[in-house]
Amino acid sequence: MLNSSKSPLLLSAMLSAVLGLTACSSPSSENTDNAAAESSATADDKLDTKFVTIATGGASGPYNIIGTALSEVYAKTFGVNSKTQTTGASVENVNLLTQGKVDMVLALSDVVTDAVDGKNNFDKPITNIQQIAVLYPNVVQIVTTKDSGIKNIEDLRGKRIAVGDQGSGTEVNARTLLEGFGITYDDITVDYLGFAEAADGMKAGKIEAAFFSSGLPNSSLMELEQGLDLQLVTIDQDKLKEIIATKPYFKTFEIPAGTYGNDAAIPTAAIMNALLVSSDLSEADGYKLTKALFDNLDGLKTAHQAANDISLESANTGMVAPIHPGAKKYYDEQAAK
């Protein structure tokens, strides 16, 4: 016979067990299947990594704007801690990625080429970076004032020029282009200034011209245009083609008329941007990050106009670093459709 003091507890336990069995055997096995499917779907959306830190560039540049939009996609899609880190851009970004301090970076293809080859800013070949996409062109925008007398890149000789942050992609391609036209840093007065600082220097009359290498339009230049009579400097396309013969990451380009109040298109140069990750990133994560980029491309285009030039069709053409296996898997799947 049950002890009366314990029977209420025992009866309660028995009742709970019966209810539990009833629930398990109820017609709601479909709900159980749905829950399992939801659990599986959630698991599929998880990344092996818990963090996706994206190294970008200056706070006002397209790198940071597009990178921030992409980090928000990754945080929402995968539930990871995804954020951006403002930097001096390309060279610093590659070094941060190599050192394992960030998980993804935007960088100019000329800098990535130097990194892979171990040239210029890199003492030895970098072997632990891989590319997941070719993004949009970074357009070389050389600006001065209309009363400066500077019309083309050859006119920069003897002038005080802002060439970008030291070691940035802007500075690297500024130096390369100048040298291609027979101008070294000894022939000009160099100021290492980022976009915002260069714009301030132009306003104050402290510099005579400045290099801005970014997607179109550059927000610092748009602001500068409002208070200054800007002149865009042209780059001779025939001479540029000679440079391209040995520096194939450059391409001929035109800044469209009306971009900064310019009446006509301005011949210049462009370099494609690369999206890089560490070679330690798993194949599964590389696939998911690449897929999420293109699944959410419309949102990136809304964030910044430069992203309009990112396309799935060209994203794996002209890569300058080894392709990440997860990205390759994604592109192969898309090509097979």
mmCIF file of C-alpha atoms in Angstrom:
data_model
loop_
_atom_site.group_PDB
_atom_site.id
_atom_site.type_symbol
_atom_site.label_atom_id
_atom_site.label_comp_id
_atom_site.label_asym_id
_atom_site.label_seq_id
_atom_site.Cartn_x
_atom_site.Cartn_y
_atom_site.Cartn_z
ATOM 1 C CA MET A 1 0.000 0.000 0.000
ATOM 2 C CA LEU A 2 1.252 3.466 -0.923
ATOM 3 C CA ASN A 3 2.439 5.744 1.759
ATOM 4 C CA SER A 4 -0.221 8.504 1.836
ATOM 5 C CA SER A 5 2.377 11.218 2.268
ATOM 6 C CA LYS A 6 4.123 10.205 -1.000
ATOM 7 C CA SER A 7 1.119 9.188 -3.121
ATOM 8 C CA PRO A 8 0.268 12.713 -4.393
ATOM 9 C CA LEU A 9 3.806 13.104 -5.743
ATOM 10 C CA LEU A 10 3.726 9.662 -7.338
ATOM 11 C CA LEU A 11 0.312 10.274 -8.881
ATOM 12 C CA SER A 12 1.546 13.594 -10.278
ATOM 13 C CA ALA A 13 4.590 11.920 -11.801
ATOM 14 C CA MET A 14 2.415 9.181 -13.315
ATOM 15 C CA LEU A 15 0.036 11.757 -14.772
ATOM 16 C CA SER A 16 2.913 13.692 -16.333
ATOM 17 C CA ALA A 17 4.256 10.521 -17.876
ATOM 18 C CA VAL A 18 0.858 9.655 -19.340
ATOM 19 C CA LEU A 19 0.453 13.162 -20.779
ATOM 20 C CA GLY A 20 3.937 12.956 -22.223
ATOM 21 C CA LEU A 21 3.154 9.656 -23.913
ATOM 22 C CA THR A 22 -0.112 11.069 -25.228
ATOM 23 C CA ALA A 23 1.671 14.051 -26.725
ATOM 24 C CA CYS A 24 4.280 11.828 -28.380
ATOM 25 C CA SER A 25 1.621 9.537 -29.876
ATOM 26 C CA SER A 26 -0.742 12.342 -30.918
ATOM 27 C CA PRO A 27 -1.429 13.137 -34.600
ATOM 28 C CA SER A 28 1.134 15.929 -34.234
ATOM 29 C CA SER A 29 4.018 13.752 -35.409
ATOM 30 C CA GLU A 30 3.981 16.185 -38.388
ATOM 31 C CA ASN A 31 4.835 18.968 -35.942
ATOM 32 C CA THR A 32 7.719 16.861 -34.679
ATOM 33 C CA ASP A 33 8.922 16.393 -38.249
ATOM 34 C CA ASN A 34 8.629 20.152 -38.884
ATOM 35 C CA ALA A 35 10.570 20.898 -35.734
ATOM 36 C CA ALA A 36 13.277 18.490 -36.830
ATOM 37 C CA ALA A 37 13.370 20.119 -40.249
ATOM 38 C CA GLU A 38 13.600 23.565 -38.689
ATOM 39 C CA SER A 39 16.407 22.352 -36.461
ATOM 40 C CA SER A 40 18.198 20.927 -39.490
ATOM 41 C CA ALA A 41 17.707 24.141 -41.469
ATOM 42 C CA THR A 42 19.075 26.150 -38.584
ATOM 43 C CA ALA A 43 22.086 23.863 -38.394
ATOM 44 C CA ASP A 44 22.661 24.289 -42.143
ATOM 45 C CA ASP A 45 22.718 28.057 -41.677
ATOM 46 C CA LYS A 46 25.396 27.925 -39.017
ATOM 47 C CA LEU A 47 29.033 28.665 -39.735
ATOM 48 C CA ASP A 48 31.978 26.767 -38.302
ATOM 49 C CA THR A 49 33.400 30.131 -37.258
ATOM 50 C CA LYS A 50 31.682 32.374 -34.700
ATOM 51 C CA PHE A 51 33.179 35.625 -35.950
ATOM 52 C CA VAL A 52 33.349 37.352 -39.331
ATOM 53 C CA THR A 53 35.370 40.547 -38.929
ATOM 54 C CA ILE A 54 35.768 42.396 -42.223
ATOM 55 C CA ALA A 55 38.704 44.807 -42.660
ATOM 56 C CA THR A 56 37.638 47.667 -44.913
ATOM 57 C CA GLY A 57 39.211 51.135 -45.231
ATOM 58 C CA GLY A 58 38.467 54.692 -44.176
ATOM 59 C CA ALA A 59 35.131 55.355 -42.520
ATOM 60 C CA SER A 60 33.758 57.394 -45.443
ATOM 61 C CA GLY A 61 34.928 55.158 -48.282
ATOM 62 C CA PRO A 62 32.978 52.588 -50.314
ATOM 63 C CA TYR A 63 34.998 49.751 -48.740
ATOM 64 C CA ASN A 64 33.585 50.549 -45.327
ATOM 65 C CA ILE A 65 30.052 51.229 -46.543
ATOM 66 C CA ILE A 66 29.829 48.020 -48.588
ATOM 67 C CA GLY A 67 31.715 46.032 -45.942
ATOM 68 C CA THR A 68 29.301 47.195 -43.251
ATOM 69 C CA ALA A 69 26.305 46.152 -45.351
ATOM 70 C CA LEU A 70 27.921 42.750 -45.932
ATOM 71 C CA SER A 71 28.669 42.265 -42.230
ATOM 72 C CA GLU A 72 25.006 42.942 -41.465
ATOM 73 C CA VAL A 73 24.029 40.249 -43.991
ATOM 74 C CA TYR A 74 26.333 37.726 -42.330
ATOM 75 C CA ALA A 75 25.128 38.578 -38.827
ATOM 76 C CA LYS A 76 21.480 38.232 -39.858
ATOM 77 C CA THR A 77 21.920 35.123 -42.013
ATOM 78 C CA PHE A 78 24.220 33.102 -39.782
ATOM 79 C CA GLY A 79 23.789 34.586 -36.309
ATOM 80 C CA VAL A 80 27.527 35.222 -36.020
ATOM 81 C CA ASN A 81 29.315 38.204 -34.518
ATOM 82 C CA SER A 82 30.069 40.055 -37.744
ATOM 83 C CA LYS A 83 31.475 43.574 -37.838
ATOM 84 C CA THR A 84 33.799 45.814 -39.811
ATOM 85 C CA GLN A 85 37.168 47.257 -38.867
ATOM 86 C CA THR A 86 38.242 50.567 -40.381
ATOM 87 C CA THR A 87 41.842 50.481 -41.582
ATOM 88 C CA GLY A 88 44.388 52.056 -43.894
ATOM 89 C CA ALA A 89 42.926 49.730 -46.563
ATOM 90 C CA SER A 90 44.584 47.260 -48.911
ATOM 91 C CA VAL A 91 48.130 46.630 -47.633
ATOM 92 C CA GLU A 92 47.111 46.784 -43.978
ATOM 93 C CA ASN A 93 44.110 44.577 -44.713
ATOM 94 C CA VAL A 94 46.216 41.838 -46.302
ATOM 95 C CA ASN A 95 48.642 41.952 -43.371
ATOM 96 C CA LEU A 96 45.786 41.743 -40.854
ATOM 97 C CA LEU A 97 44.342 38.739 -42.692
ATOM 98 C CA THR A 98 47.724 37.044 -42.874
ATOM 99 C CA GLN A 99 48.193 37.557 -39.125
ATOM 100 C CA GLY A 100 44.771 36.068 -38.347
ATOM 101 C CA LYS A 101 43.479 39.323 -36.844
ATOM 102 C CA VAL A 102 40.492 39.578 -39.204
ATOM 103 C CA ASP A 103 38.480 37.020 -41.172
ATOM 104 C CA MET A 104 37.747 38.761 -44.473
ATOM 105 C CA VAL A 105 39.185 41.803 -46.271
ATOM 106 C CA LEU A 106 38.625 44.044 -49.238
ATOM 107 C CA ALA A 107 41.779 44.892 -51.162
ATOM 108 C CA LEU A 108 42.900 46.167 -54.528
ATOM 109 C CA SER A 109 44.070 43.562 -57.012
ATOM 110 C CA ASP A 110 47.459 45.239 -57.516
ATOM 111 C CA VAL A 111 48.192 44.971 -53.796
ATOM 112 C CA VAL A 112 47.002 41.355 -53.719
ATOM 113 C CA THR A 113 49.250 40.592 -56.697
ATOM 114 C CA ASP A 114 52.222 42.073 -54.812
ATOM 115 C CA ALA A 115 51.298 40.015 -51.733
ATOM 116 C CA VAL A 116 51.101 36.747 -53.660
ATOM 117 C CA ASP A 117 54.400 37.526 -55.432
ATOM 118 C CA GLY A 118 56.149 38.902 -52.321
ATOM 119 C CA LYS A 119 56.965 42.281 -53.902
ATOM 120 C CA ASN A 120 56.998 45.954 -52.913
ATOM 121 C CA ASN A 121 55.195 46.155 -49.546
ATOM 122 C CA PHE A 122 55.604 42.411 -48.896
ATOM 123 C CA ASP A 123 58.967 40.879 -47.973
ATOM 124 C CA LYS A 124 57.962 37.376 -49.020
ATOM 125 C CA PRO A 125 55.068 35.684 -50.831
ATOM 126 C CA ILE A 126 51.875 35.484 -48.785
ATOM 127 C CA THR A 127 50.515 31.951 -48.995
ATOM 128 C CA ASN A 128 47.622 31.847 -46.521
ATOM 129 C CA ILE A 129 45.112 34.073 -48.328
ATOM 130 C CA GLN A 130 42.465 33.011 -50.829
ATOM 131 C CA GLN A 131 39.956 34.916 -52.919
ATOM 132 C CA ILE A 132 36.212 34.433 -52.904
ATOM 133 C CA ALA A 133 35.189 37.140 -55.386
ATOM 134 C CA VAL A 134 36.247 39.814 -57.829
ATOM 135 C CA LEU A 135 34.126 42.795 -56.847
ATOM 136 C CA TYR A 136 33.831 46.202 -58.529
ATOM 137 C CA PRO A 137 36.453 48.451 -60.161
ATOM 138 C CA ASN A 138 38.303 50.946 -58.008
ATOM 139 C CA VAL A 139 38.517 53.990 -60.219
ATOM 140 C CA VAL A 140 41.609 56.203 -60.071
ATOM 141 C CA GLN A 141 40.197 59.682 -59.539
ATOM 142 C CA ILE A 142 42.881 62.375 -59.626
ATOM 143 C CA VAL A 143 41.460 65.753 -58.685
ATOM 144 C CA THR A 144 42.718 69.305 -58.660
ATOM 145 C CA THR A 145 41.161 72.756 -59.027
ATOM 146 C CA LYS A 146 40.350 74.388 -62.340
ATOM 147 C CA ASP A 147 42.718 77.271 -61.650
ATOM 148 C CA SER A 148 45.690 74.968 -60.915
ATOM 149 C CA GLY A 149 46.652 74.557 -64.558
ATOM 150 C CA ILE A 150 46.833 70.775 -64.076
ATOM 151 C CA LYS A 151 45.058 68.934 -66.902
ATOM 152 C CA ASN A 152 46.711 65.523 -67.176
ATOM 153 C CA ILE A 153 48.846 63.222 -65.053
ATOM 154 C CA GLU A 154 52.094 64.547 -66.591
ATOM 155 C CA ASP A 155 51.265 67.993 -65.185
ATOM 156 C CA LEU A 156 51.636 66.649 -61.614
ATOM 157 C CA ARG A 157 55.419 66.867 -61.811
ATOM 158 C CA GLY A 158 56.700 69.416 -59.294
ATOM 159 C CA LYS A 159 53.370 69.653 -57.458
ATOM 160 C CA ARG A 160 52.303 68.867 -53.877
ATOM 161 C CA ILE A 161 50.154 65.757 -54.118
ATOM 162 C CA ALA A 162 48.094 63.681 -51.681
ATOM 163 C CA VAL A 163 48.633 60.050 -52.687
ATOM 164 C CA GLY A 164 46.495 58.257 -50.073
ATOM 165 C CA ASP A 165 47.380 56.706 -46.732
ATOM 166 C CA GLN A 166 50.863 55.218 -46.799
ATOM 167 C CA GLY A 167 50.603 51.601 -47.923
ATOM 168 C CA SER A 168 46.967 51.931 -48.980
ATOM 169 C CA GLY A 169 45.759 50.661 -52.330
ATOM 170 C CA THR A 170 45.354 54.273 -53.438
ATOM 171 C CA GLU A 171 48.994 55.009 -52.625
ATOM 172 C CA VAL A 172 50.234 51.824 -54.309
ATOM 173 C CA ASN A 173 48.487 52.490 -57.614
ATOM 174 C CA ALA A 174 49.287 56.222 -57.455
ATOM 175 C CA ARG A 175 52.999 55.413 -57.212
ATOM 176 C CA THR A 176 52.763 52.786 -59.973
ATOM 177 C CA LEU A 177 50.889 55.072 -62.369
ATOM 178 C CA LEU A 178 53.174 58.024 -61.728
ATOM 179 C CA GLU A 179 56.224 55.848 -62.383
ATOM 180 C CA GLY A 180 54.592 54.598 -65.580
ATOM 181 C CA PHE A 181 54.484 58.214 -66.732
ATOM 182 C CA GLY A 182 58.104 58.803 -65.704
ATOM 183 C CA ILE A 183 57.326 60.587 -62.415
ATOM 184 C CA THR A 184 58.843 59.379 -59.142
ATOM 185 C CA TYR A 185 58.158 60.588 -55.612
ATOM 186 C CA ASP A 186 61.369 62.612 -55.943
ATOM 187 C CA ASP A 187 59.645 64.662 -58.636
ATOM 188 C CA ILE A 188 56.699 65.697 -56.451
ATOM 189 C CA THR A 189 56.022 66.660 -52.845
ATOM 190 C CA VAL A 190 54.149 63.733 -51.330
ATOM 191 C CA ASP A 191 51.500 63.952 -48.618
ATOM 192 C CA TYR A 192 50.187 60.648 -47.260
ATOM 193 C CA LEU A 193 46.539 61.534 -46.688
ATOM 194 C CA GLY A 194 43.349 59.467 -46.650
ATOM 195 C CA PHE A 195 40.229 60.571 -48.488
ATOM 196 C CA ALA A 196 38.783 62.891 -45.838
ATOM 197 C CA GLU A 197 42.163 64.440 -44.988
ATOM 198 C CA ALA A 198 42.987 64.950 -48.669
ATOM 199 C CA ALA A 199 39.648 66.691 -49.203
ATOM 200 C CA ASP A 200 40.382 68.978 -46.252
ATOM 201 C CA GLY A 201 43.841 69.691 -47.674
ATOM 202 C CA MET A 202 42.322 70.625 -51.014
ATOM 203 C CA LYS A 203 39.833 72.961 -49.342
ATOM 204 C CA ALA A 204 42.594 74.643 -47.356
ATOM 205 C CA GLY A 205 44.815 75.026 -50.420
ATOM 206 C CA LYS A 206 47.590 72.989 -48.772
ATOM 207 C CA ILE A 207 47.823 70.479 -51.624
ATOM 208 C CA GLU A 208 47.509 70.987 -55.362
ATOM 209 C CA ALA A 209 46.079 67.617 -56.365
ATOM 210 C CA ALA A 210 45.018 64.338 -54.802
ATOM 211 C CA PHE A 211 44.530 60.700 -55.728
ATOM 212 C CA PHE A 212 41.240 59.065 -54.738
ATOM 213 C CA SER A 213 41.040 55.392 -55.676
ATOM 214 C CA SER A 214 37.577 54.025 -54.958
ATOM 215 C CA GLY A 215 34.267 53.007 -56.397
ATOM 216 C CA LEU A 216 32.151 55.709 -57.978
ATOM 217 C CA PRO A 217 31.118 58.077 -56.584
ATOM 218 C CA ASN A 218 33.485 58.868 -53.717
ATOM 219 C CA SER A 219 31.583 60.599 -50.899
ATOM 220 C CA SER A 220 34.549 62.809 -49.948
ATOM 221 C CA LEU A 221 34.753 64.068 -53.525
ATOM 222 C CA MET A 222 31.017 64.660 -53.651
ATOM 223 C CA GLU A 223 31.300 66.876 -50.580
ATOM 224 C CA LEU A 224 34.406 68.593 -51.974
ATOM 225 C CA GLU A 225 32.598 69.359 -55.215
ATOM 226 C CA GLN A 226 30.039 71.437 -53.316
ATOM 227 C CA GLY A 227 32.573 74.026 -52.160
ATOM 228 C CA LEU A 228 35.381 73.806 -54.709
ATOM 229 C CA ASP A 229 35.717 74.224 -58.473
ATOM 230 C CA LEU A 230 36.999 70.698 -59.125
ATOM 231 C CA GLN A 231 38.988 69.555 -62.134
ATOM 232 C CA LEU A 232 39.387 65.842 -62.860
ATOM 233 C CA VAL A 233 42.833 64.932 -64.207
ATOM 234 C CA THR A 234 43.002 62.756 -67.331
ATOM 235 C CA ILE A 235 45.211 59.719 -67.915
ATOM 236 C CA ASP A 236 46.296 59.113 -71.508
ATOM 237 C CA GLN A 237 44.795 55.773 -72.520
ATOM 238 C CA ASP A 238 47.465 54.819 -75.060
ATOM 239 C CA LYS A 239 50.198 55.274 -72.477
ATOM 240 C CA LEU A 240 48.059 53.419 -69.934
ATOM 241 C CA LYS A 241 47.818 50.449 -72.325
ATOM 242 C CA GLU A 242 51.628 50.300 -72.340
ATOM 243 C CA ILE A 243 51.565 50.153 -68.532
ATOM 244 C CA ILE A 244 48.872 47.438 -68.633
ATOM 245 C CA ALA A 245 51.234 45.244 -70.666
ATOM 246 C CA THR A 246 53.334 44.752 -67.515
ATOM 247 C CA LYS A 247 50.684 45.604 -64.899
ATOM 248 C CA PRO A 248 47.653 43.627 -66.122
ATOM 249 C CA TYR A 249 45.565 44.410 -63.031
ATOM 250 C CA PHE A 250 44.985 47.914 -64.472
ATOM 251 C CA LYS A 251 42.247 48.534 -67.018
ATOM 252 C CA THR A 252 41.238 51.530 -69.089
ATOM 253 C CA PHE A 253 38.219 53.349 -67.731
ATOM 254 C CA GLU A 254 36.183 56.539 -68.046
ATOM 255 C CA ILE A 255 34.610 58.533 -65.232
ATOM 256 C CA PRO A 256 31.121 59.201 -66.655
ATOM 257 C CA ALA A 257 30.079 62.742 -67.441
ATOM 258 C CA GLY A 258 28.218 64.366 -64.566
ATOM 259 C CA THR A 259 29.794 62.233 -61.833
ATOM 260 C CA TYR A 260 31.302 65.308 -60.166
ATOM 261 C CA GLY A 261 29.862 68.036 -62.333
ATOM 262 C CA ASN A 262 32.241 67.154 -65.192
ATOM 263 C CA ASP A 263 30.778 67.966 -68.616
ATOM 264 C CA ALA A 264 32.570 65.138 -70.410
ATOM 265 C CA ALA A 265 33.751 61.639 -69.542
ATOM 266 C CA ILE A 266 37.271 61.608 -68.077
ATOM 267 C CA PRO A 267 39.752 58.941 -69.292
ATOM 268 C CA THR A 268 41.453 57.275 -66.341
ATOM 269 C CA ALA A 269 42.505 53.880 -64.956
ATOM 270 C CA ALA A 270 40.765 51.318 -62.772
ATOM 271 C CA ILE A 271 41.790 48.296 -60.713
ATOM 272 C CA MET A 272 39.406 45.534 -59.681
ATOM 273 C CA ASN A 273 38.742 44.981 -55.993
ATOM 274 C CA ALA A 274 39.206 41.576 -54.408
ATOM 275 C CA LEU A 275 37.336 39.956 -51.521
ATOM 276 C CA LEU A 276 39.728 37.723 -49.585
ATOM 277 C CA VAL A 277 39.560 35.248 -46.724
ATOM 278 C CA SER A 278 42.087 33.145 -44.868
ATOM 279 C CA SER A 279 42.979 29.778 -46.373
ATOM 280 C CA ASP A 280 42.126 28.367 -42.922
ATOM 281 C CA LEU A 281 38.433 29.091 -43.543
ATOM 282 C CA SER A 282 36.576 25.816 -44.022
ATOM 283 C CA GLU A 283 35.206 24.896 -47.437
ATOM 284 C CA ALA A 284 31.667 24.892 -46.014
ATOM 285 C CA ASP A 285 32.037 28.407 -44.584
ATOM 286 C CA GLY A 286 33.600 29.707 -47.793
ATOM 287 C CA TYR A 287 30.642 28.355 -49.746
ATOM 288 C CA LYS A 288 28.066 29.867 -47.383
ATOM 289 C CA LEU A 289 29.753 33.281 -47.225
ATOM 290 C CA THR A 290 30.025 33.444 -51.014
ATOM 291 C CA LYS A 291 26.416 32.365 -51.502
ATOM 292 C CA ALA A 292 25.137 34.891 -48.940
ATOM 293 C CA LEU A 293 27.032 37.663 -50.745
ATOM 294 C CA PHE A 294 25.211 37.020 -54.009
ATOM 295 C CA ASP A 295 21.870 36.155 -52.425
ATOM 296 C CA ASN A 296 21.901 39.630 -50.868
ATOM 297 C CA LEU A 297 23.548 41.607 -53.656
ATOM 298 C CA ASP A 298 20.556 43.920 -54.094
ATOM 299 C CA GLY A 299 21.006 45.139 -50.514
ATOM 300 C CA LEU A 300 24.679 45.894 -51.124
ATOM 301 C CA LYS A 301 23.744 47.882 -54.225
ATOM 302 C CA THR A 302 21.357 49.912 -52.104
ATOM 303 C CA ALA A 303 24.162 50.618 -49.623
ATOM 304 C CA HIS A 304 26.542 52.044 -52.241
ATOM 305 C CA GLN A 305 26.332 52.662 -55.974
ATOM 306 C CA ALA A 306 29.753 51.027 -56.565
ATOM 307 C CA ALA A 307 28.232 47.633 -55.754
ATOM 308 C CA ASN A 308 26.179 47.885 -58.967
ATOM 309 C CA ASP A 309 29.305 46.650 -60.739
ATOM 310 C CA ILE A 310 29.480 43.434 -58.681
ATOM 311 C CA SER A 311 28.053 40.538 -60.678
ATOM 312 C CA LEU A 312 27.952 36.778 -60.354
ATOM 313 C CA GLU A 313 28.924 36.458 -64.022
ATOM 314 C CA SER A 314 32.298 38.181 -63.519
ATOM 315 C CA ALA A 315 32.998 37.429 -59.862
ATOM 316 C CA ASN A 316 35.398 34.563 -60.564
ATOM 317 C CA THR A 317 37.078 36.124 -63.614
ATOM 318 C CA GLY A 318 40.457 37.762 -63.163
ATOM 319 C CA MET A 319 41.185 36.505 -59.660
ATOM 320 C CA VAL A 320 44.706 37.414 -58.502
ATOM 321 C CA ALA A 321 44.896 35.065 -55.504
ATOM 322 C CA PRO A 322 44.077 31.344 -55.350
ATOM 323 C CA ILE A 323 40.322 30.785 -55.253
ATOM 324 C CA HIS A 324 38.882 29.469 -51.987
ATOM 325 C CA PRO A 325 37.489 25.930 -52.504
ATOM 326 C CA GLY A 326 34.130 26.897 -51.009
ATOM 327 C CA ALA A 327 33.796 29.800 -53.441
ATOM 328 C CA LYS A 328 34.811 27.536 -56.324
ATOM 329 C CA LYS A 329 32.114 25.055 -55.331
ATOM 330 C CA TYR A 330 29.507 27.841 -55.382
ATOM 331 C CA TYR A 331 30.587 29.171 -58.796
ATOM 332 C CA ASP A 332 30.701 25.648 -60.250
ATOM 333 C CA GLU A 333 27.139 25.041 -59.040
ATOM 334 C CA GLN A 334 25.933 28.306 -60.563
ATOM 335 C CA ALA A 335 27.636 27.564 -63.875
ATOM 336 C CA ALA A 336 25.940 24.148 -64.010
ATOM 337 C CA LYS A 337 22.440 25.633 -63.710
#
